[in-house]
Amino acid sequence: MSYSRDYIFEKIIEKLPTLKIHERREKESSVFILEYENRRAKIDIDSFVRKLGDKKTSESDKKIEEFVYYIVGNFNAQKELSIDDITEDELLENIFPVVRASSFNKDNEKNLVSFDHTNETRIYLAYDFKDGYKLLDGSFLSKFSKTEEELLGFAKDNLEKLPLKYNVDEVAGNKFYFLNAKDGYDGARIIDKNVLNYFYDKIGDSFYVGLPHQDTLIIADVQNKQGLEILQKMMVHFFTEGLVPITTITFKYDGKELESYFIFVE
């Protein structure tokens, strides 16, 4: 028995009983707008259902729990964070950078504060409130006496203070480091030059880095063609599994700059 769209919606409604669901056609697919207490979120539930596969398993059940948790957290973030409720000191202590795909919020309808990063990614600012975070828009700048660049500086400083945790696997002479602090900012550590340089000192010119989704950063010491193939398969796998996918394109790091690197697997 496979999962259905209605089954997922029932799980969400269990947590958000007054939720309203609106279906909208976009090109040849349906997009659903979830409305809860005058707040909205758009989800592509059909893509998520396809990722779950044809059979119910404990692993897919866990994915559903994470999906529901993410949606509920999103609504709570919109509800709980008001610009009038936080001081400048609180903002500066709890602001962090996060990374999104360059296609994210392309029209900037929400007036989110963002910065250039790579061709595939952009940096956004987020206010952290324990169980989640909220991306910051331009209204925060009008209240606080800080420029966008100054806020980014504080966000990077806070990111650098977080502990670095990772696992390492070795396959066919290639080492793969998986960052796993699980604090919501593993992917964002691609911004932290201290982290990149820490691994560059270990790896040198065979340094590759992948950011398939917001909660995963893969750093690879690739020694041969098989290593590149393994890395690309990992990227695609994590990209399709993540709730906030970013890119399947890998980056090279030369000790100073990130550069997009396309891996072609035969």
mmCIF file of C-alpha atoms in Angstrom:
data_model
loop_
_atom_site.group_PDB
_atom_site.id
_atom_site.type_symbol
_atom_site.label_atom_id
_atom_site.label_comp_id
_atom_site.label_asym_id
_atom_site.label_seq_id
_atom_site.Cartn_x
_atom_site.Cartn_y
_atom_site.Cartn_z
ATOM 1 C CA MET A 1 0.000 0.000 0.000
ATOM 2 C CA SER A 2 1.382 3.376 -0.992
ATOM 3 C CA TYR A 3 0.941 6.771 0.600
ATOM 4 C CA SER A 4 -1.601 9.233 -0.709
ATOM 5 C CA ARG A 5 -1.933 12.987 -0.752
ATOM 6 C CA ASP A 6 -4.944 12.760 1.617
ATOM 7 C CA TYR A 7 -2.989 10.638 4.099
ATOM 8 C CA ILE A 8 -0.289 13.320 4.378
ATOM 9 C CA PHE A 9 -2.880 16.059 4.755
ATOM 10 C CA GLU A 10 -4.556 14.126 7.578
ATOM 11 C CA LYS A 11 -1.249 13.965 9.433
ATOM 12 C CA ILE A 12 -0.814 17.729 9.079
ATOM 13 C CA ILE A 13 -4.394 18.438 10.188
ATOM 14 C CA GLU A 14 -3.807 16.354 13.330
ATOM 15 C CA LYS A 15 -1.297 19.047 14.355
ATOM 16 C CA LEU A 16 -3.155 22.012 12.831
ATOM 17 C CA PRO A 17 -6.887 21.264 13.246
ATOM 18 C CA THR A 18 -8.181 24.500 11.656
ATOM 19 C CA LEU A 19 -5.961 24.177 8.591
ATOM 20 C CA LYS A 20 -7.505 25.111 5.238
ATOM 21 C CA ILE A 21 -6.146 23.586 2.033
ATOM 22 C CA HIS A 22 -6.383 25.338 -1.340
ATOM 23 C CA GLU A 23 -5.411 23.637 -4.597
ATOM 24 C CA ARG A 24 -3.951 25.678 -7.453
ATOM 25 C CA ARG A 25 -2.958 24.474 -10.896
ATOM 26 C CA GLU A 26 0.466 25.536 -12.135
ATOM 27 C CA LYS A 27 1.300 24.352 -15.647
ATOM 28 C CA GLU A 28 0.599 20.607 -15.589
ATOM 29 C CA SER A 29 0.733 20.021 -11.829
ATOM 30 C CA SER A 30 -1.114 20.970 -8.657
ATOM 31 C CA VAL A 31 0.333 23.183 -5.960
ATOM 32 C CA PHE A 32 -1.339 23.406 -2.579
ATOM 33 C CA ILE A 33 -1.595 26.494 -0.399
ATOM 34 C CA LEU A 34 -1.968 25.709 3.290
ATOM 35 C CA GLU A 35 -3.729 28.403 5.293
ATOM 36 C CA TYR A 36 -3.620 28.448 9.070
ATOM 37 C CA GLU A 37 -4.690 31.362 11.271
ATOM 38 C CA ASN A 38 -4.256 33.876 8.443
ATOM 39 C CA ARG A 39 -0.802 32.573 7.547
ATOM 40 C CA ARG A 40 0.041 30.698 4.373
ATOM 41 C CA ALA A 41 2.588 28.216 3.084
ATOM 42 C CA LYS A 42 2.889 26.703 -0.396
ATOM 43 C CA ILE A 43 3.863 23.037 -0.699
ATOM 44 C CA ASP A 44 4.419 20.652 -3.586
ATOM 45 C CA ILE A 45 2.953 17.616 -1.865
ATOM 46 C CA ASP A 46 2.841 15.444 -4.982
ATOM 47 C CA SER A 47 6.632 15.577 -5.330
ATOM 48 C CA PHE A 48 6.966 14.618 -1.672
ATOM 49 C CA VAL A 49 4.578 11.661 -2.075
ATOM 50 C CA ARG A 50 6.606 10.410 -5.054
ATOM 51 C CA LYS A 51 9.769 10.509 -2.938
ATOM 52 C CA LEU A 52 8.151 8.195 -0.384
ATOM 53 C CA GLY A 53 7.975 5.315 -2.841
ATOM 54 C CA ASP A 54 5.338 2.658 -3.421
ATOM 55 C CA LYS A 55 5.470 0.878 -0.068
ATOM 56 C CA LYS A 56 5.000 2.037 3.500
ATOM 57 C CA THR A 57 8.154 1.586 5.582
ATOM 58 C CA SER A 58 9.447 2.840 8.902
ATOM 59 C CA GLU A 59 11.875 5.055 6.986
ATOM 60 C CA SER A 60 9.103 6.679 4.942
ATOM 61 C CA ASP A 61 7.012 7.126 8.106
ATOM 62 C CA LYS A 62 9.933 9.026 9.602
ATOM 63 C CA LYS A 63 10.117 11.234 6.496
ATOM 64 C CA ILE A 64 6.438 12.082 6.936
ATOM 65 C CA GLU A 65 6.998 12.991 10.594
ATOM 66 C CA GLU A 66 9.841 15.301 9.551
ATOM 67 C CA PHE A 67 7.712 16.821 6.779
ATOM 68 C CA VAL A 68 4.835 17.544 9.167
ATOM 69 C CA TYR A 69 7.234 18.905 11.792
ATOM 70 C CA TYR A 70 8.736 21.235 9.200
ATOM 71 C CA ILE A 71 5.324 22.590 8.147
ATOM 72 C CA VAL A 72 4.092 23.053 11.721
ATOM 73 C CA GLY A 73 7.366 24.760 12.625
ATOM 74 C CA ASN A 74 6.983 27.071 9.645
ATOM 75 C CA PHE A 75 3.549 28.227 10.793
ATOM 76 C CA ASN A 76 4.693 28.607 14.386
ATOM 77 C CA ALA A 77 7.634 30.700 13.216
ATOM 78 C CA GLN A 78 5.320 33.052 11.356
ATOM 79 C CA LYS A 79 3.075 33.327 14.398
ATOM 80 C CA GLU A 80 5.587 33.664 17.194
ATOM 81 C CA LEU A 81 8.115 36.058 15.733
ATOM 82 C CA SER A 82 7.064 39.676 15.610
ATOM 83 C CA ILE A 83 9.459 42.502 14.974
ATOM 84 C CA ASP A 84 7.895 44.317 17.920
ATOM 85 C CA ASP A 85 8.759 41.493 20.309
ATOM 86 C CA ILE A 86 12.548 41.413 19.978
ATOM 87 C CA THR A 87 15.283 43.848 20.932
ATOM 88 C CA GLU A 88 18.351 44.656 18.887
ATOM 89 C CA ASP A 89 20.537 42.662 21.291
ATOM 90 C CA GLU A 90 18.260 39.634 20.899
ATOM 91 C CA LEU A 91 18.403 39.967 17.133
ATOM 92 C CA LEU A 92 22.179 40.129 17.044
ATOM 93 C CA GLU A 93 22.533 37.149 19.412
ATOM 94 C CA ASN A 94 20.145 34.939 17.455
ATOM 95 C CA ILE A 95 20.726 35.858 13.825
ATOM 96 C CA PHE A 96 22.276 33.226 11.538
ATOM 97 C CA PRO A 97 22.928 32.847 7.821
ATOM 98 C CA VAL A 98 21.193 30.120 5.830
ATOM 99 C CA VAL A 99 21.687 29.088 2.221
ATOM 100 C CA ARG A 100 19.018 28.541 -0.408
ATOM 101 C CA ALA A 101 19.026 27.689 -4.102
ATOM 102 C CA SER A 102 19.405 30.671 -6.395
ATOM 103 C CA SER A 103 15.904 29.917 -7.715
ATOM 104 C CA PHE A 104 14.408 30.327 -4.216
ATOM 105 C CA ASN A 105 12.244 33.437 -3.786
ATOM 106 C CA LYS A 106 13.380 34.540 -7.252
ATOM 107 C CA ASP A 107 10.867 37.386 -7.534
ATOM 108 C CA ASN A 108 11.516 38.369 -3.882
ATOM 109 C CA GLU A 109 7.809 38.828 -3.205
ATOM 110 C CA LYS A 110 8.500 38.659 0.543
ATOM 111 C CA ASN A 111 11.266 41.297 0.453
ATOM 112 C CA LEU A 112 13.700 38.896 2.128
ATOM 113 C CA VAL A 113 17.201 40.088 2.946
ATOM 114 C CA SER A 114 19.674 38.123 0.802
ATOM 115 C CA PHE A 115 23.232 38.214 -0.508
ATOM 116 C CA ASP A 116 25.192 36.800 -3.429
ATOM 117 C CA HIS A 117 27.040 33.549 -2.786
ATOM 118 C CA THR A 118 27.591 31.329 -5.859
ATOM 119 C CA ASN A 119 25.819 30.857 -9.189
ATOM 120 C CA GLU A 120 23.738 28.105 -7.569
ATOM 121 C CA THR A 121 23.130 29.595 -4.114
ATOM 122 C CA ARG A 122 22.216 32.730 -2.180
ATOM 123 C CA ILE A 123 22.587 33.611 1.495
ATOM 124 C CA TYR A 124 19.594 34.652 3.609
ATOM 125 C CA LEU A 125 19.362 35.853 7.195
ATOM 126 C CA ALA A 126 17.320 33.975 9.780
ATOM 127 C CA TYR A 127 16.245 34.660 13.363
ATOM 128 C CA ASP A 128 16.645 31.523 15.471
ATOM 129 C CA PHE A 129 14.099 30.737 18.187
ATOM 130 C CA LYS A 130 15.059 27.268 19.485
ATOM 131 C CA ASP A 131 12.551 25.109 17.593
ATOM 132 C CA GLY A 132 13.117 26.762 14.222
ATOM 133 C CA TYR A 133 13.934 30.007 12.514
ATOM 134 C CA LYS A 134 12.293 32.700 10.428
ATOM 135 C CA LEU A 135 13.853 34.304 7.376
ATOM 136 C CA LEU A 136 14.168 38.050 7.849
ATOM 137 C CA ASP A 137 12.672 40.634 5.539
ATOM 138 C CA GLY A 138 13.413 44.305 4.980
ATOM 139 C CA SER A 139 11.141 45.440 7.812
ATOM 140 C CA PHE A 140 13.845 44.461 10.305
ATOM 141 C CA LEU A 141 16.220 46.969 8.778
ATOM 142 C CA SER A 142 13.771 49.803 9.305
ATOM 143 C CA LYS A 143 13.597 49.113 13.053
ATOM 144 C CA PHE A 144 17.220 48.387 13.870
ATOM 145 C CA SER A 145 20.172 50.678 13.246
ATOM 146 C CA LYS A 146 22.177 48.132 11.281
ATOM 147 C CA THR A 147 22.875 47.766 7.576
ATOM 148 C CA GLU A 148 22.349 44.483 5.720
ATOM 149 C CA GLU A 149 26.121 43.929 5.617
ATOM 150 C CA GLU A 150 26.454 44.526 9.354
ATOM 151 C CA LEU A 151 23.686 42.012 10.078
ATOM 152 C CA LEU A 152 25.398 39.484 7.815
ATOM 153 C CA GLY A 153 28.594 39.998 9.783
ATOM 154 C CA PHE A 154 26.858 39.238 13.082
ATOM 155 C CA ALA A 155 25.154 36.203 11.514
ATOM 156 C CA LYS A 156 28.490 34.800 10.305
ATOM 157 C CA ASP A 157 30.054 35.395 13.731
ATOM 158 C CA ASN A 158 27.239 33.425 15.386
ATOM 159 C CA LEU A 159 27.629 30.615 12.843
ATOM 160 C CA GLU A 160 31.356 30.378 13.558
ATOM 161 C CA LYS A 161 30.642 29.901 17.274
ATOM 162 C CA LEU A 162 28.647 26.707 16.657
ATOM 163 C CA PRO A 163 30.486 23.414 17.264
ATOM 164 C CA LEU A 164 31.767 21.461 14.265
ATOM 165 C CA LYS A 165 30.685 17.816 14.256
ATOM 166 C CA TYR A 166 31.077 15.294 11.473
ATOM 167 C CA ASN A 167 31.291 11.636 10.502
ATOM 168 C CA VAL A 168 33.740 10.270 7.958
ATOM 169 C CA ASP A 169 33.474 7.322 5.567
ATOM 170 C CA GLU A 170 36.165 5.995 3.245
ATOM 171 C CA VAL A 171 35.270 4.264 -0.011
ATOM 172 C CA ALA A 172 37.740 3.122 -2.678
ATOM 173 C CA GLY A 173 40.451 5.438 -1.378
ATOM 174 C CA ASN A 174 38.145 8.473 -1.145
ATOM 175 C CA LYS A 175 37.108 10.105 2.131
ATOM 176 C CA PHE A 176 33.686 11.666 2.647
ATOM 177 C CA TYR A 177 33.021 13.939 5.607
ATOM 178 C CA PHE A 178 29.370 14.471 6.598
ATOM 179 C CA LEU A 179 28.659 17.416 8.874
ATOM 180 C CA ASN A 180 26.129 16.358 11.485
ATOM 181 C CA ALA A 181 25.758 18.904 14.283
ATOM 182 C CA LYS A 182 22.015 18.686 13.487
ATOM 183 C CA ASP A 183 21.415 22.236 14.674
ATOM 184 C CA GLY A 184 19.710 23.422 11.482
ATOM 185 C CA TYR A 185 22.891 25.039 10.160
ATOM 186 C CA ASP A 186 24.987 22.136 8.854
ATOM 187 C CA GLY A 187 24.443 23.263 5.268
ATOM 188 C CA ALA A 188 25.131 26.892 6.161
ATOM 189 C CA ARG A 189 28.654 25.999 7.202
ATOM 190 C CA ILE A 190 29.614 26.233 3.549
ATOM 191 C CA ILE A 191 29.732 29.974 4.354
ATOM 192 C CA ASP A 192 32.145 29.508 7.256
ATOM 193 C CA LYS A 193 35.687 29.907 5.894
ATOM 194 C CA ASN A 194 37.065 28.477 9.140
ATOM 195 C CA VAL A 195 35.264 25.194 8.444
ATOM 196 C CA LEU A 196 36.306 25.135 4.788
ATOM 197 C CA ASN A 197 39.923 25.872 5.661
ATOM 198 C CA TYR A 198 39.933 23.262 8.439
ATOM 199 C CA PHE A 199 39.120 20.590 5.872
ATOM 200 C CA TYR A 200 41.322 22.141 3.192
ATOM 201 C CA ASP A 201 44.290 21.705 5.529
ATOM 202 C CA LYS A 202 43.393 18.002 5.704
ATOM 203 C CA ILE A 203 42.586 17.516 2.028
ATOM 204 C CA GLY A 204 44.377 20.039 -0.141
ATOM 205 C CA ASP A 205 43.564 20.384 -3.837
ATOM 206 C CA SER A 206 41.398 17.248 -3.959
ATOM 207 C CA PHE A 207 38.758 19.155 -1.937
ATOM 208 C CA TYR A 208 35.147 18.945 -3.147
ATOM 209 C CA VAL A 209 32.071 20.141 -1.287
ATOM 210 C CA GLY A 210 28.386 19.401 -1.816
ATOM 211 C CA LEU A 211 25.309 21.196 -0.484
ATOM 212 C CA PRO A 212 22.343 19.056 -1.587
ATOM 213 C CA HIS A 213 19.930 20.416 1.038
ATOM 214 C CA GLN A 214 19.889 22.749 4.017
ATOM 215 C CA ASP A 215 20.697 20.091 6.630
ATOM 216 C CA THR A 216 23.555 18.342 4.833
ATOM 217 C CA LEU A 217 27.060 19.405 3.876
ATOM 218 C CA ILE A 218 29.341 16.816 2.275
ATOM 219 C CA ILE A 219 33.065 17.483 2.084
ATOM 220 C CA ALA A 220 35.001 15.011 -0.013
ATOM 221 C CA ASP A 221 38.636 14.109 -0.485
ATOM 222 C CA VAL A 222 38.335 12.713 -4.004
ATOM 223 C CA GLN A 223 41.323 10.700 -5.218
ATOM 224 C CA ASN A 224 39.951 8.989 -8.307
ATOM 225 C CA LYS A 225 37.123 8.835 -10.858
ATOM 226 C CA GLN A 226 35.159 6.403 -8.717
ATOM 227 C CA GLY A 227 35.174 8.980 -5.930
ATOM 228 C CA LEU A 228 33.579 11.557 -8.229
ATOM 229 C CA GLU A 229 30.899 9.081 -9.255
ATOM 230 C CA ILE A 230 30.130 8.204 -5.640
ATOM 231 C CA LEU A 231 29.959 11.878 -4.687
ATOM 232 C CA GLN A 232 27.536 12.683 -7.500
ATOM 233 C CA LYS A 233 25.246 9.786 -6.551
ATOM 234 C CA MET A 234 25.286 11.017 -2.945
ATOM 235 C CA MET A 235 24.378 14.516 -4.086
ATOM 236 C CA VAL A 236 21.372 13.340 -6.079
ATOM 237 C CA HIS A 237 20.241 11.058 -3.257
ATOM 238 C CA PHE A 238 20.391 13.737 -0.560
ATOM 239 C CA PHE A 239 18.881 16.357 -2.865
ATOM 240 C CA THR A 240 15.781 14.230 -3.451
ATOM 241 C CA GLU A 241 15.512 13.325 0.234
ATOM 242 C CA GLY A 242 15.799 16.827 1.706
ATOM 243 C CA LEU A 243 12.844 18.973 2.728
ATOM 244 C CA VAL A 244 14.646 22.091 1.470
ATOM 245 C CA PRO A 245 16.736 20.922 -1.518
ATOM 246 C CA ILE A 246 19.447 23.287 -2.731
ATOM 247 C CA THR A 247 21.637 21.916 -5.539
ATOM 248 C CA THR A 248 23.075 18.726 -7.047
ATOM 249 C CA ILE A 249 26.010 20.705 -8.422
ATOM 250 C CA THR A 250 29.272 20.188 -6.558
ATOM 251 C CA PHE A 251 31.831 22.862 -5.690
ATOM 252 C CA LYS A 252 35.618 22.864 -5.720
ATOM 253 C CA TYR A 253 37.464 24.818 -3.030
ATOM 254 C CA ASP A 254 41.006 26.090 -3.616
ATOM 255 C CA GLY A 255 41.641 27.484 -0.148
ATOM 256 C CA LYS A 256 40.103 30.845 -1.058
ATOM 257 C CA GLU A 257 37.032 30.574 -3.273
ATOM 258 C CA LEU A 258 34.251 28.134 -4.149
ATOM 259 C CA GLU A 259 33.787 27.278 -7.807
ATOM 260 C CA SER A 260 30.952 25.281 -9.372
ATOM 261 C CA TYR A 261 32.100 21.896 -10.627
ATOM 262 C CA PHE A 262 29.941 19.721 -12.877
ATOM 263 C CA ILE A 263 30.432 15.994 -12.455
ATOM 264 C CA PHE A 264 29.474 13.937 -15.493
ATOM 265 C CA VAL A 265 28.862 10.300 -14.639
ATOM 266 C CA GLU A 266 29.010 7.928 -17.614
#
